[in-house]
mmCIF file of C-alpha atoms in Angstrom:
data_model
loop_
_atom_site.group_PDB
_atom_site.id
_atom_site.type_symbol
_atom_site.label_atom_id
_atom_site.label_comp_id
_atom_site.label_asym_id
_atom_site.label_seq_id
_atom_site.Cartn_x
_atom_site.Cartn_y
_atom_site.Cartn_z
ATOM 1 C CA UNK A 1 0.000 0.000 0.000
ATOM 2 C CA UNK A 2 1.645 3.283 -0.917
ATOM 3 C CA UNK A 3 -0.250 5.854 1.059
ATOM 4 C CA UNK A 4 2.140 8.593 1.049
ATOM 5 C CA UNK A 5 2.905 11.768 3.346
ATOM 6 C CA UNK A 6 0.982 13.428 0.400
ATOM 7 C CA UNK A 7 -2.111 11.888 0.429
ATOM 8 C CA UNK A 8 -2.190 12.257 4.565
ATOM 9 C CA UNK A 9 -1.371 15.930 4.920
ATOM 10 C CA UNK A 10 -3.570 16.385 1.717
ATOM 11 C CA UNK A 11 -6.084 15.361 3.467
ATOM 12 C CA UNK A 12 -5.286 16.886 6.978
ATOM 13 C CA UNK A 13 -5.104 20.403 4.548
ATOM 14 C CA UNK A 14 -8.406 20.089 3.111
ATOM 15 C CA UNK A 15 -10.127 19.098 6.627
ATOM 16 C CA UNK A 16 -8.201 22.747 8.213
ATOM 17 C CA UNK A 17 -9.489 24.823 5.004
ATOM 18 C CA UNK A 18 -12.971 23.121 5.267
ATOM 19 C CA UNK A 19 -12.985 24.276 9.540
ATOM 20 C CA UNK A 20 -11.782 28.104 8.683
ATOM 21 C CA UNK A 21 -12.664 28.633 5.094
ATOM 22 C CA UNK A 22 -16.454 29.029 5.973
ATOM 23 C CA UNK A 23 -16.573 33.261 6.289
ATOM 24 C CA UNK A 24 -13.055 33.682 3.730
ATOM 25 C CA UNK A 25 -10.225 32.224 2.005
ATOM 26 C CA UNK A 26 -8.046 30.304 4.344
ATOM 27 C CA UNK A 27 -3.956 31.161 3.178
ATOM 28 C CA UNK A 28 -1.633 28.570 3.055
ATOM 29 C CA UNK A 29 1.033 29.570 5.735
ATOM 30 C CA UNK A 30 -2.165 29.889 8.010
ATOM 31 C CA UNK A 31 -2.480 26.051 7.243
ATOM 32 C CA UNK A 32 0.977 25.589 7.364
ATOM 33 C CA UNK A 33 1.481 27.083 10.898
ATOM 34 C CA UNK A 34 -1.643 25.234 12.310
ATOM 35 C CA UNK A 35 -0.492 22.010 10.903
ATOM 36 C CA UNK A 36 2.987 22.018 10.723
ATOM 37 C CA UNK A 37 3.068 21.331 7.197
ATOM 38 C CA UNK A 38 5.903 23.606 4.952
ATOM 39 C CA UNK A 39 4.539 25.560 3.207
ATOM 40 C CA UNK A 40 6.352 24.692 -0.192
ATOM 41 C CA UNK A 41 4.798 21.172 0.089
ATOM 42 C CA UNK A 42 1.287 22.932 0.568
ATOM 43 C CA UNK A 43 1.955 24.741 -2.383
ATOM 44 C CA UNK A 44 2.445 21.609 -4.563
ATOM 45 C CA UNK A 45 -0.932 19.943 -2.651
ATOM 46 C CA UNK A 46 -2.877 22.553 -3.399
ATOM 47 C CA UNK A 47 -1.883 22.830 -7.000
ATOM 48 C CA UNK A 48 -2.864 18.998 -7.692
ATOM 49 C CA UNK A 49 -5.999 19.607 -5.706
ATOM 50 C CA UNK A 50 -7.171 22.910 -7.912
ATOM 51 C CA UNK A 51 -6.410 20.871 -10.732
ATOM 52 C CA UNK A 52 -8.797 18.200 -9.621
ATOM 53 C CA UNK A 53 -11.181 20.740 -9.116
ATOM 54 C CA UNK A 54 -11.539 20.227 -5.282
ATOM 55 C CA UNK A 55 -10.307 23.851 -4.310
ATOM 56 C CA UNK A 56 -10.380 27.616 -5.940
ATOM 57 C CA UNK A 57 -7.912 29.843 -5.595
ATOM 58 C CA UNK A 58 -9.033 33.502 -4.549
ATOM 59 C CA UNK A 59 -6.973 36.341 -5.423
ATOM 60 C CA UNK A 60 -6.177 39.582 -3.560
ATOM 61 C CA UNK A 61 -6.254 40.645 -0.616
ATOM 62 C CA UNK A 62 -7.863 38.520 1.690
ATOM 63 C CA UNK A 63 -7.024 35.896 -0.508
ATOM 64 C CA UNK A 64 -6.034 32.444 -0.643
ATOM 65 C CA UNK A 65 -8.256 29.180 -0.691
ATOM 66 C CA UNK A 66 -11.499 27.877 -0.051
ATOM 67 C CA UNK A 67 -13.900 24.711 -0.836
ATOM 68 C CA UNK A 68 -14.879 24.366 -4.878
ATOM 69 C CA UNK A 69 -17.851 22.332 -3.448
ATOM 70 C CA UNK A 70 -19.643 21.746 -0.212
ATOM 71 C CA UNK A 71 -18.129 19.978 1.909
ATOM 72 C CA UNK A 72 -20.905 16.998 2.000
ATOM 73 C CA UNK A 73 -19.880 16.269 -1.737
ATOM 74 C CA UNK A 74 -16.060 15.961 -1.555
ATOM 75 C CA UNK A 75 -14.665 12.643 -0.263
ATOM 76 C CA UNK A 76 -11.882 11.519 0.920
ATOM 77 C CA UNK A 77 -10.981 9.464 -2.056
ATOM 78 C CA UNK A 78 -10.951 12.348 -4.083
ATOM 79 C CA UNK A 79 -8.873 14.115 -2.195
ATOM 80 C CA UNK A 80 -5.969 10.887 -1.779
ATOM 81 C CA UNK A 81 -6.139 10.510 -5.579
ATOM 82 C CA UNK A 82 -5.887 14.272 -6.477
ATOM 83 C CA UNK A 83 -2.633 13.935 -4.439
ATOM 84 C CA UNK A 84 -1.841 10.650 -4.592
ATOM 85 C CA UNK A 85 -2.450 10.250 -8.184
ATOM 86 C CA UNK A 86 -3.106 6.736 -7.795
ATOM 87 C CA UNK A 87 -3.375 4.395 -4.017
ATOM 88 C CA UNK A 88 -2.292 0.868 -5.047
ATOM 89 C CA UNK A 89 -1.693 -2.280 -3.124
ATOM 90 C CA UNK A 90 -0.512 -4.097 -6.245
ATOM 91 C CA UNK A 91 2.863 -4.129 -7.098
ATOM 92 C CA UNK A 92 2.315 -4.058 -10.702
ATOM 93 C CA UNK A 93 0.295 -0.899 -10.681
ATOM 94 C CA UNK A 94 -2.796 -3.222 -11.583
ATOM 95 C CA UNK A 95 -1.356 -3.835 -14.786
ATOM 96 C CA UNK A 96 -1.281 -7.774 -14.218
ATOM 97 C CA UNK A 97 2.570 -8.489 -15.135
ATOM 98 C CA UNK A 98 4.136 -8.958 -11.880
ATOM 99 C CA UNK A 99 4.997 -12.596 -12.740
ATOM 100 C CA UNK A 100 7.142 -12.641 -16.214
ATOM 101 C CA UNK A 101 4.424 -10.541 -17.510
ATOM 102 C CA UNK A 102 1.225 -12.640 -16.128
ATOM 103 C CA UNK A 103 -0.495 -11.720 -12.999
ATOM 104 C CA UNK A 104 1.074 -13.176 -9.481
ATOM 105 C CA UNK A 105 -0.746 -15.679 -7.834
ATOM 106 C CA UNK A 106 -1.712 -12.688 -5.003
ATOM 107 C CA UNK A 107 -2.795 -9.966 -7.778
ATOM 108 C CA UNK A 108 -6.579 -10.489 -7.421
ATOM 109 C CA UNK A 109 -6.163 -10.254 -3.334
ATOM 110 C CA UNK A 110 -4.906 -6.858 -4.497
ATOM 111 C CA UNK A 111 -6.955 -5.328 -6.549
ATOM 112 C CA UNK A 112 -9.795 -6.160 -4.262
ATOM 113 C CA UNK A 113 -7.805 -4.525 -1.666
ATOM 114 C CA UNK A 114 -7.587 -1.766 -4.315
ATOM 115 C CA UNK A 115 -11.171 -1.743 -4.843
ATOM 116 C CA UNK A 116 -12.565 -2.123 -0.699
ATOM 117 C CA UNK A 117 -10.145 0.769 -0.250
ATOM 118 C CA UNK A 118 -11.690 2.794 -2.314
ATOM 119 C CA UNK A 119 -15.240 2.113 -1.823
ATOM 120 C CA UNK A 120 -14.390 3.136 2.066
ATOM 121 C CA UNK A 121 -12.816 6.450 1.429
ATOM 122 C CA UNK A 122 -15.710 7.446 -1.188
ATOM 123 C CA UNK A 123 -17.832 7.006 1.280
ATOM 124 C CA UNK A 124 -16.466 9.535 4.226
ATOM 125 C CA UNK A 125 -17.268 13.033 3.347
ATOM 126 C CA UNK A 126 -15.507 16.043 4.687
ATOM 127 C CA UNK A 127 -18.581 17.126 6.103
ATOM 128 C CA UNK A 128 -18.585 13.845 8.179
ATOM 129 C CA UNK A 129 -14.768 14.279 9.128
ATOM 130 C CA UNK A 130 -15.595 18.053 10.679
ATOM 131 C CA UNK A 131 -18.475 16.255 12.099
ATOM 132 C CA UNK A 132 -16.075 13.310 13.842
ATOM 133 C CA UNK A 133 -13.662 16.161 14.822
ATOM 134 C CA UNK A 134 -16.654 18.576 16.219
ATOM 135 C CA UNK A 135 -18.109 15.606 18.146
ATOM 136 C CA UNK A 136 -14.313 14.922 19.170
ATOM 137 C CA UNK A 137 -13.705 18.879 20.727
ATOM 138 C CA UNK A 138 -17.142 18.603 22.615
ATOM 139 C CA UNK A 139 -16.157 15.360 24.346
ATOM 140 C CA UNK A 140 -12.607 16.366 25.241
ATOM 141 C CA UNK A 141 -14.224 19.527 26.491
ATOM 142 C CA UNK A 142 -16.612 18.332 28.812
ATOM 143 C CA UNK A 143 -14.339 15.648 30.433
ATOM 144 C CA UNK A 144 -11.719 18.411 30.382
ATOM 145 C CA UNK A 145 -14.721 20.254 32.694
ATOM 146 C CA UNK A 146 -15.537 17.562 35.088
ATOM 147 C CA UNK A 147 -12.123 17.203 36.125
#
């Protein structure tokens, strides 16, 4: 499985600009500060993800980036393979010519690796990640509280 530090702090990126980007465009080195990601690698992230049409850039003052949809209809697939360019667990890049140019014995157990992978992370929304992280803050709040 080649899940890279891209695809991660891709994601991790999109989650911060979906929390602040709801009143203006969110600027990278804000993102960068908050989530100790450089800035130059942000950069590149953000380029892939404009390109996949998952964020818009606004210029200007006050500018920087925000959502290109809500955030109910981007998913975290998306998101891995606009950075990712491609999540594999085969070693042939599903090409099927790992073995002297025939599939392995192990390629099928792959690509339906491949496929429940990507069924799971087309179905979790950014809206239900802020959700899991709002739920998260209100918990560690009130225990925080009753101690």
């Amino acid at each position: 499985m080649r899940l890279t530090t891209k695809g991660r702090f891709a994601v991790t990126a999109m989650i911060d600009l979906a929390m602040h980007a709801q009143e203006r465009a969110v600027k990278l080195n804000a993102i960068s500060q908050r989530r100790q990601i450089s800035l130059s690698y942000l950069e590149q992230l953000f380029a892939k993800l404009r390109r996949a049409g998952l964020v818009e850039s606004v210029r200007g003052p006050g500018g920087g980036y925000v959502l290109a949809r809500p955030p109910e209809q981007i998913n975290i697939a998306e998101i891995i393979f606009a950075a990712e360019d491609r999540l594999d667990a085969t070693l042939c890049s599903g090409k099927a010519n790992c073995e002297r140019g025939q599939a392995c014995l192990t390629h099928q157990l792959w690509e339906n690796l491949n496929r429940t992978i990507n069924d799971y992370l087309s179905g979790i929304t950014l809206a239900g990640l802020l959700d899991e992280q709002q739920q998260h803050h209100e918990h560690t709040i009130s225990i925080t509280h009753i101690h």
